Amino acid sequence: ETGVTQSPTHLIKTRGQQVTLRCSSQSGHNTVSWYQQALGQGPQFIFQYYREEENGRGNFPPRFSGLQFPNYSSELNVNALELDDSALYLCASSIQGEGPYEQYFGPGTRLTVT
Amino acid sequence: DQQVKQNSPSLSVQEGRISILNCDYTNSMFDYFLWYKKYPAEGPTFLISISSIKDKNEDGRFTVFLNKSAKHLSLHIVPSQPGDSAVYFCAASENRGTYKYIFGTGTRLKVLA
């Protein structure tokens, strides 16, 4: 069974640029959630995708957007990057539809905005 | 407003002894709670969960206790091992048809050999 994978591992971007981060869900999982983890903080929920639709969103501006594909892989897009967007971005996959669930995280993408 | 709080940034415990990690929350609508362990350069690893209809869940060396009236949960690790040294996060979610987890800031556990 393949776990959750994310690419790239590290990324450096300049303020104002756009970035796309990718996530492959664990086999059999139909839901993906994205989190931002700033240094010294816990992961903060960005949004969740289920059946290719956004299924919930945290307190993040619209310049954070996402996609989920038919194979349940996902992308996180961030436009007009700001310095405060520098963080570890985590995706987590799960099986939704039968009550509460455990999420399984990937190793994350470290984004640095200069 | 931090809905999930882990007030101890760090904890050191001797190998073989009990580690107790605490988590407090403010939202009485939280329905499900998870504990995660995170090593450097890795994503969080799921450890154990508990539903609000229970007050205890046990899995091997790990036990989670939930006190709903106090809005408090704790993770007990017995016996503690050096490999348990990591950052531990608690997370909570309401049941609104979907589960959006709110994480605490984490507690760094160091188990001393």
PDB file of C-alpha atoms in Angstrom:
ATOM      1  CA  GLU A   1       0.000   0.000   0.000  1.00  0.00           C
ATOM      2  CA  THR A   2       1.454   3.360  -1.057  1.00  0.00           C
ATOM      3  CA  GLY A   3       1.305   6.189   1.473  1.00  0.00           C
ATOM      4  CA  VAL A   4       0.631   9.852   0.849  1.00  0.00           C
ATOM      5  CA  THR A   5       3.284  11.523  -1.284  1.00  0.00           C
ATOM      6  CA  GLN A   6       3.888  15.200  -1.960  1.00  0.00           C
ATOM      7  CA  SER A   7       5.997  17.110  -4.463  1.00  0.00           C
ATOM      8  CA  PRO A   8       8.172  19.009  -4.517  1.00  0.00           C
ATOM      9  CA  THR A   9       9.955  18.578  -1.198  1.00  0.00           C
ATOM     10  CA  HIS A  10      11.255  22.137  -1.098  1.00  0.00           C
ATOM     11  CA  LEU A  11      10.456  25.224  -3.112  1.00  0.00           C
ATOM     12  CA  ILE A  12      11.697  28.813  -3.141  1.00  0.00           C
ATOM     13  CA  LYS A  13       9.537  31.490  -4.746  1.00  0.00           C
ATOM     14  CA  THR A  14       9.527  35.254  -4.954  1.00  0.00           C
ATOM     15  CA  ARG A  15       6.772  37.450  -3.555  1.00  0.00           C
ATOM     16  CA  GLY A  16       3.990  37.929  -6.107  1.00  0.00           C
ATOM     17  CA  GLN A  17       4.642  34.659  -7.908  1.00  0.00           C
ATOM     18  CA  GLN A  18       2.301  31.688  -8.120  1.00  0.00           C
ATOM     19  CA  VAL A  19       2.971  28.148  -6.900  1.00  0.00           C
ATOM     20  CA  THR A  20       1.418  24.712  -7.376  1.00  0.00           C
ATOM     21  CA  LEU A  21       1.951  21.921  -4.875  1.00  0.00           C
ATOM     22  CA  ARG A  22       0.965  18.336  -5.553  1.00  0.00           C
ATOM     23  CA  CYS A  23      -0.294  15.440  -3.455  1.00  0.00           C
ATOM     24  CA  SER A  24      -1.022  11.794  -4.200  1.00  0.00           C
ATOM     25  CA  SER A  25      -3.496  10.214  -1.804  1.00  0.00           C
ATOM     26  CA  GLN A  26      -3.075   6.889  -0.095  1.00  0.00           C
ATOM     27  CA  SER A  27      -4.567   4.062  -2.106  1.00  0.00           C
ATOM     28  CA  GLY A  28      -8.330   3.791  -1.603  1.00  0.00           C
ATOM     29  CA  HIS A  29      -8.702   7.214   0.009  1.00  0.00           C
ATOM     30  CA  ASN A  30     -11.313   9.545  -1.514  1.00  0.00           C
ATOM     31  CA  THR A  31     -10.739  12.730   0.475  1.00  0.00           C
ATOM     32  CA  VAL A  32      -7.793  15.075   0.674  1.00  0.00           C
ATOM     33  CA  SER A  33      -7.242  17.947   3.083  1.00  0.00           C
ATOM     34  CA  TRP A  34      -4.542  20.617   2.878  1.00  0.00           C
ATOM     35  CA  TYR A  35      -2.901  22.263   5.873  1.00  0.00           C
ATOM     36  CA  GLN A  36      -0.405  25.073   6.376  1.00  0.00           C
ATOM     37  CA  GLN A  37       2.057  24.685   9.240  1.00  0.00           C
ATOM     38  CA  ALA A  38       4.019  27.764  10.187  1.00  0.00           C
ATOM     39  CA  LEU A  39       7.142  27.423  12.311  1.00  0.00           C
ATOM     40  CA  GLY A  40       6.288  26.548  15.917  1.00  0.00           C
ATOM     41  CA  GLN A  41       2.578  26.153  15.177  1.00  0.00           C
ATOM     42  CA  GLY A  42       0.209  23.295  14.586  1.00  0.00           C
ATOM     43  CA  PRO A  43      -1.180  22.572  11.119  1.00  0.00           C
ATOM     44  CA  GLN A  44      -3.933  24.992  10.072  1.00  0.00           C
ATOM     45  CA  PHE A  45      -6.756  23.693   7.893  1.00  0.00           C
ATOM     46  CA  ILE A  46      -6.858  25.297   4.431  1.00  0.00           C
ATOM     47  CA  PHE A  47      -9.533  23.239   2.654  1.00  0.00           C
ATOM     48  CA  GLN A  48     -10.755  19.758   1.911  1.00  0.00           C
ATOM     49  CA  TYR A  49     -11.740  18.046  -1.328  1.00  0.00           C
ATOM     50  CA  TYR A  50     -14.140  15.138  -1.668  1.00  0.00           C
ATOM     51  CA  ARG A  51     -15.302  13.751  -5.007  1.00  0.00           C
ATOM     52  CA  GLU A  52     -13.470  16.565  -6.803  1.00  0.00           C
ATOM     53  CA  GLU A  53     -15.437  19.290  -5.003  1.00  0.00           C
ATOM     54  CA  GLU A  54     -14.331  21.625  -2.229  1.00  0.00           C
ATOM     55  CA  ASN A  55     -15.928  20.217   0.909  1.00  0.00           C
ATOM     56  CA  GLY A  56     -14.964  22.750   3.553  1.00  0.00           C
ATOM     57  CA  ARG A  57     -12.587  25.668   3.916  1.00  0.00           C
ATOM     58  CA  GLY A  58     -10.642  27.325   6.709  1.00  0.00           C
ATOM     59  CA  ASN A  59      -9.778  31.005   7.123  1.00  0.00           C
ATOM     60  CA  PHE A  60      -7.643  31.358   4.035  1.00  0.00           C
ATOM     61  CA  PRO A  61      -8.129  33.940   1.248  1.00  0.00           C
ATOM     62  CA  PRO A  62      -9.346  32.985  -2.234  1.00  0.00           C
ATOM     63  CA  ARG A  63      -5.809  33.152  -3.626  1.00  0.00           C
ATOM     64  CA  PHE A  64      -5.461  29.704  -2.042  1.00  0.00           C
ATOM     65  CA  SER A  65      -7.262  27.301  -4.362  1.00  0.00           C
ATOM     66  CA  GLY A  66      -7.224  23.618  -5.073  1.00  0.00           C
ATOM     67  CA  LEU A  67      -8.190  20.775  -7.310  1.00  0.00           C
ATOM     68  CA  GLN A  68      -8.884  17.101  -6.839  1.00  0.00           C
ATOM     69  CA  PHE A  69      -8.581  14.763  -9.790  1.00  0.00           C
ATOM     70  CA  PRO A  70     -10.555  11.569 -10.576  1.00  0.00           C
ATOM     71  CA  ASN A  71      -7.671   9.466  -9.229  1.00  0.00           C
ATOM     72  CA  TYR A  72      -8.028  11.432  -5.946  1.00  0.00           C
ATOM     73  CA  SER A  73      -4.671  13.191  -6.321  1.00  0.00           C
ATOM     74  CA  SER A  74      -4.771  16.888  -5.566  1.00  0.00           C
ATOM     75  CA  GLU A  75      -3.140  20.254  -6.161  1.00  0.00           C
ATOM     76  CA  LEU A  76      -2.862  23.324  -3.976  1.00  0.00           C
ATOM     77  CA  ASN A  77      -2.395  26.586  -5.872  1.00  0.00           C
ATOM     78  CA  VAL A  78      -1.362  29.827  -4.235  1.00  0.00           C
ATOM     79  CA  ASN A  79      -1.435  33.065  -6.242  1.00  0.00           C
ATOM     80  CA  ALA A  80       0.232  36.397  -5.471  1.00  0.00           C
ATOM     81  CA  LEU A  81       2.575  34.854  -2.910  1.00  0.00           C
ATOM     82  CA  GLU A  82       3.273  36.819   0.247  1.00  0.00           C
ATOM     83  CA  LEU A  83       6.182  36.462   2.663  1.00  0.00           C
ATOM     84  CA  ASP A  84       3.804  35.041   5.309  1.00  0.00           C
ATOM     85  CA  ASP A  85       2.985  32.157   2.993  1.00  0.00           C
ATOM     86  CA  SER A  86       6.366  30.663   3.874  1.00  0.00           C
ATOM     87  CA  ALA A  87       5.483  27.448   5.689  1.00  0.00           C
ATOM     88  CA  LEU A  88       5.297  23.670   5.513  1.00  0.00           C
ATOM     89  CA  TYR A  89       2.294  22.613   3.429  1.00  0.00           C
ATOM     90  CA  LEU A  90       0.834  19.254   4.348  1.00  0.00           C
ATOM     91  CA  CYS A  91      -1.771  17.194   2.614  1.00  0.00           C
ATOM     92  CA  ALA A  92      -3.680  14.436   4.325  1.00  0.00           C
ATOM     93  CA  SER A  93      -5.847  11.753   2.769  1.00  0.00           C
ATOM     94  CA  SER A  94      -8.714   9.832   4.309  1.00  0.00           C
ATOM     95  CA  ILE A  95     -11.829   7.833   3.555  1.00  0.00           C
ATOM     96  CA  GLN A  96     -14.941   9.876   4.084  1.00  0.00           C
ATOM     97  CA  GLY A  97     -18.547   8.844   4.044  1.00  0.00           C
ATOM     98  CA  GLU A  98     -18.975   6.732   7.150  1.00  0.00           C
ATOM     99  CA  GLY A  99     -18.569   9.070  10.085  1.00  0.00           C
ATOM    100  CA  PRO A 100     -15.312  10.337  11.624  1.00  0.00           C
ATOM    101  CA  TYR A 101     -12.053   9.294  10.085  1.00  0.00           C
ATOM    102  CA  GLU A 102      -8.348   9.356  10.622  1.00  0.00           C
ATOM    103  CA  GLN A 103      -6.216  11.368   8.246  1.00  0.00           C
ATOM    104  CA  TYR A 104      -2.878  10.191   6.960  1.00  0.00           C
ATOM    105  CA  PHE A 105      -0.348  12.883   6.185  1.00  0.00           C
ATOM    106  CA  GLY A 106       2.325  13.215   3.558  1.00  0.00           C
ATOM    107  CA  PRO A 107       5.826  14.495   4.388  1.00  0.00           C
ATOM    108  CA  GLY A 108       4.982  18.042   3.311  1.00  0.00           C
ATOM    109  CA  THR A 109       6.363  20.673   0.967  1.00  0.00           C
ATOM    110  CA  ARG A 110       8.517  23.384   2.503  1.00  0.00           C
ATOM    111  CA  LEU A 111       7.733  26.674   0.725  1.00  0.00           C
ATOM    112  CA  THR A 112       9.973  29.683   1.205  1.00  0.00           C
ATOM    113  CA  VAL A 113       8.834  33.041  -0.180  1.00  0.00           C
ATOM    114  CA  THR A 114      11.531  35.696  -0.510  1.00  0.00           C
TER     115      THR A 114
ATOM    116  CA  ASP B   1      -8.939  32.465  19.114  1.00  0.00           C
ATOM    117  CA  GLN B   2      -7.130  29.179  19.721  1.00  0.00           C
ATOM    118  CA  GLN B   3      -9.852  26.538  20.052  1.00  0.00           C
ATOM    119  CA  VAL B   4      -7.385  23.730  20.800  1.00  0.00           C
ATOM    120  CA  LYS B   5      -4.557  24.442  23.228  1.00  0.00           C
ATOM    121  CA  GLN B   6      -1.510  22.498  24.270  1.00  0.00           C
ATOM    122  CA  ASN B   7      -0.107  24.621  27.055  1.00  0.00           C
ATOM    123  CA  SER B   8       3.110  22.676  27.590  1.00  0.00           C
ATOM    124  CA  PRO B   9       5.549  23.355  24.737  1.00  0.00           C
ATOM    125  CA  SER B  10       7.888  20.638  25.972  1.00  0.00           C
ATOM    126  CA  LEU B  11       8.114  17.664  28.318  1.00  0.00           C
ATOM    127  CA  SER B  12      11.023  15.468  29.393  1.00  0.00           C
ATOM    128  CA  VAL B  13      10.467  11.994  30.808  1.00  0.00           C
ATOM    129  CA  GLN B  14      12.780   9.185  31.855  1.00  0.00           C
ATOM    130  CA  GLU B  15      12.677   6.008  29.767  1.00  0.00           C
ATOM    131  CA  GLY B  16      10.229   3.483  31.210  1.00  0.00           C
ATOM    132  CA  ARG B  17       8.164   6.086  33.019  1.00  0.00           C
ATOM    133  CA  ILE B  18       4.750   7.463  32.029  1.00  0.00           C
ATOM    134  CA  SER B  19       4.451  10.426  29.650  1.00  0.00           C
ATOM    135  CA  ILE B  20       1.288  12.505  29.984  1.00  0.00           C
ATOM    136  CA  LEU B  21       0.515  15.046  27.290  1.00  0.00           C
ATOM    137  CA  ASN B  22      -2.398  17.399  27.795  1.00  0.00           C
ATOM    138  CA  CYS B  23      -4.774  19.213  25.500  1.00  0.00           C
ATOM    139  CA  ASP B  24      -7.595  21.642  26.285  1.00  0.00           C
ATOM    140  CA  TYR B  25     -10.345  22.840  23.996  1.00  0.00           C
ATOM    141  CA  THR B  26     -12.997  25.517  24.100  1.00  0.00           C
ATOM    142  CA  ASN B  27     -15.609  24.338  21.577  1.00  0.00           C
ATOM    143  CA  SER B  28     -18.186  22.073  23.233  1.00  0.00           C
ATOM    144  CA  MET B  29     -19.355  20.973  19.787  1.00  0.00           C
ATOM    145  CA  PHE B  30     -16.137  19.094  19.084  1.00  0.00           C
ATOM    146  CA  ASP B  31     -17.112  15.514  18.407  1.00  0.00           C
ATOM    147  CA  TYR B  32     -13.924  13.674  17.544  1.00  0.00           C
ATOM    148  CA  PHE B  33     -10.351  13.971  18.710  1.00  0.00           C
ATOM    149  CA  LEU B  34      -7.078  12.707  17.285  1.00  0.00           C
ATOM    150  CA  TRP B  35      -3.486  12.547  18.478  1.00  0.00           C
ATOM    151  CA  TYR B  36      -0.578  12.747  16.056  1.00  0.00           C
ATOM    152  CA  LYS B  37       3.165  12.312  16.447  1.00  0.00           C
ATOM    153  CA  LYS B  38       5.585  14.234  14.242  1.00  0.00           C
ATOM    154  CA  TYR B  39       9.261  13.609  13.669  1.00  0.00           C
ATOM    155  CA  PRO B  40      11.446  16.262  11.979  1.00  0.00           C
ATOM    156  CA  ALA B  41      11.182  16.320   8.176  1.00  0.00           C
ATOM    157  CA  GLU B  42       8.162  13.987   8.228  1.00  0.00           C
ATOM    158  CA  GLY B  43       4.424  14.533   8.158  1.00  0.00           C
ATOM    159  CA  PRO B  44       2.361  13.895  11.300  1.00  0.00           C
ATOM    160  CA  THR B  45       1.650  10.225  11.978  1.00  0.00           C
ATOM    161  CA  PHE B  46      -1.755   9.232  13.318  1.00  0.00           C
ATOM    162  CA  LEU B  47      -1.551   7.676  16.795  1.00  0.00           C
ATOM    163  CA  ILE B  48      -4.956   7.275  18.387  1.00  0.00           C
ATOM    164  CA  SER B  49      -8.440   8.774  18.297  1.00  0.00           C
ATOM    165  CA  ILE B  50     -11.437   9.130  20.581  1.00  0.00           C
ATOM    166  CA  SER B  51     -15.068   9.951  19.999  1.00  0.00           C
ATOM    167  CA  SER B  52     -16.993  12.254  22.318  1.00  0.00           C
ATOM    168  CA  ILE B  53     -19.235   9.347  23.331  1.00  0.00           C
ATOM    169  CA  LYS B  54     -16.277   7.666  25.042  1.00  0.00           C
ATOM    170  CA  ASP B  55     -14.027   8.735  27.874  1.00  0.00           C
ATOM    171  CA  LYS B  56     -11.123   6.380  27.197  1.00  0.00           C
ATOM    172  CA  ASN B  57      -9.479   4.637  24.279  1.00  0.00           C
ATOM    173  CA  GLU B  58      -6.466   2.379  24.519  1.00  0.00           C
ATOM    174  CA  ASP B  59      -4.053   1.087  21.885  1.00  0.00           C
ATOM    175  CA  GLY B  60      -0.995  -0.711  23.161  1.00  0.00           C
ATOM    176  CA  ARG B  61       1.189   1.716  25.088  1.00  0.00           C
ATOM    177  CA  PHE B  62      -1.041   4.667  24.180  1.00  0.00           C
ATOM    178  CA  THR B  63      -4.219   5.639  26.029  1.00  0.00           C
ATOM    179  CA  VAL B  64      -6.291   8.745  25.438  1.00  0.00           C
ATOM    180  CA  PHE B  65      -8.630  10.066  28.121  1.00  0.00           C
ATOM    181  CA  LEU B  66     -11.436  12.542  27.415  1.00  0.00           C
ATOM    182  CA  ASN B  67     -13.069  14.685  30.103  1.00  0.00           C
ATOM    183  CA  LYS B  68     -15.896  16.475  28.330  1.00  0.00           C
ATOM    184  CA  SER B  69     -17.037  18.511  31.320  1.00  0.00           C
ATOM    185  CA  ALA B  70     -13.529  19.937  31.681  1.00  0.00           C
ATOM    186  CA  LYS B  71     -13.004  20.110  27.899  1.00  0.00           C
ATOM    187  CA  HIS B  72      -9.729  18.311  28.406  1.00  0.00           C
ATOM    188  CA  LEU B  73      -8.030  15.317  26.880  1.00  0.00           C
ATOM    189  CA  SER B  74      -4.758  13.660  27.658  1.00  0.00           C
ATOM    190  CA  LEU B  75      -2.478  11.126  26.017  1.00  0.00           C
ATOM    191  CA  HIS B  76      -0.688   8.642  28.262  1.00  0.00           C
ATOM    192  CA  ILE B  77       2.323   6.711  26.983  1.00  0.00           C
ATOM    193  CA  VAL B  78       3.387   3.810  29.180  1.00  0.00           C
ATOM    194  CA  PRO B  79       6.193   2.843  29.249  1.00  0.00           C
ATOM    195  CA  SER B  80       7.904   5.707  27.450  1.00  0.00           C
ATOM    196  CA  GLN B  81      10.677   4.791  25.029  1.00  0.00           C
ATOM    197  CA  PRO B  82      13.421   6.946  23.451  1.00  0.00           C
ATOM    198  CA  GLY B  83      11.762   6.416  20.045  1.00  0.00           C
ATOM    199  CA  ASP B  84       8.708   8.249  21.365  1.00  0.00           C
ATOM    200  CA  SER B  85      10.699  11.492  21.328  1.00  0.00           C
ATOM    201  CA  ALA B  86       8.790  13.695  18.890  1.00  0.00           C
ATOM    202  CA  VAL B  87       6.294  16.550  18.725  1.00  0.00           C
ATOM    203  CA  TYR B  88       2.753  15.500  19.646  1.00  0.00           C
ATOM    204  CA  PHE B  89      -0.312  17.298  18.319  1.00  0.00           C
ATOM    205  CA  CYS B  90      -3.905  16.941  19.402  1.00  0.00           C
ATOM    206  CA  ALA B  91      -6.644  17.788  16.908  1.00  0.00           C
ATOM    207  CA  ALA B  92     -10.409  18.136  17.217  1.00  0.00           C
ATOM    208  CA  SER B  93     -13.372  18.434  14.899  1.00  0.00           C
ATOM    209  CA  GLU B  94     -17.100  18.993  14.960  1.00  0.00           C
ATOM    210  CA  ASN B  95     -19.344  16.640  13.051  1.00  0.00           C
ATOM    211  CA  ARG B  96     -20.985  18.769  10.372  1.00  0.00           C
ATOM    212  CA  GLY B  97     -21.210  16.030   7.807  1.00  0.00           C
ATOM    213  CA  THR B  98     -17.552  16.626   7.165  1.00  0.00           C
ATOM    214  CA  TYR B  99     -14.666  16.746   9.585  1.00  0.00           C
ATOM    215  CA  LYS B 100     -12.320  19.757   9.629  1.00  0.00           C
ATOM    216  CA  TYR B 101      -9.617  19.250  12.199  1.00  0.00           C
ATOM    217  CA  ILE B 102      -8.325  22.063  14.398  1.00  0.00           C
ATOM    218  CA  PHE B 103      -4.817  21.361  15.696  1.00  0.00           C
ATOM    219  CA  GLY B 104      -3.077  22.454  18.844  1.00  0.00           C
ATOM    220  CA  THR B 105       0.414  23.956  18.752  1.00  0.00           C
ATOM    221  CA  GLY B 106       2.118  20.737  19.824  1.00  0.00           C
ATOM    222  CA  THR B 107       4.176  19.445  22.746  1.00  0.00           C
ATOM    223  CA  ARG B 108       7.752  18.324  22.209  1.00  0.00           C
ATOM    224  CA  LEU B 109       8.360  15.117  24.166  1.00  0.00           C
ATOM    225  CA  LYS B 110      11.885  14.039  24.983  1.00  0.00           C
ATOM    226  CA  VAL B 111      12.349  10.581  26.486  1.00  0.00           C
ATOM    227  CA  LEU B 112      15.688  10.290  28.236  1.00  0.00           C
ATOM    228  CA  ALA B 113      17.549   6.980  28.116  1.00  0.00           C
TER     229      ALA B 113
END
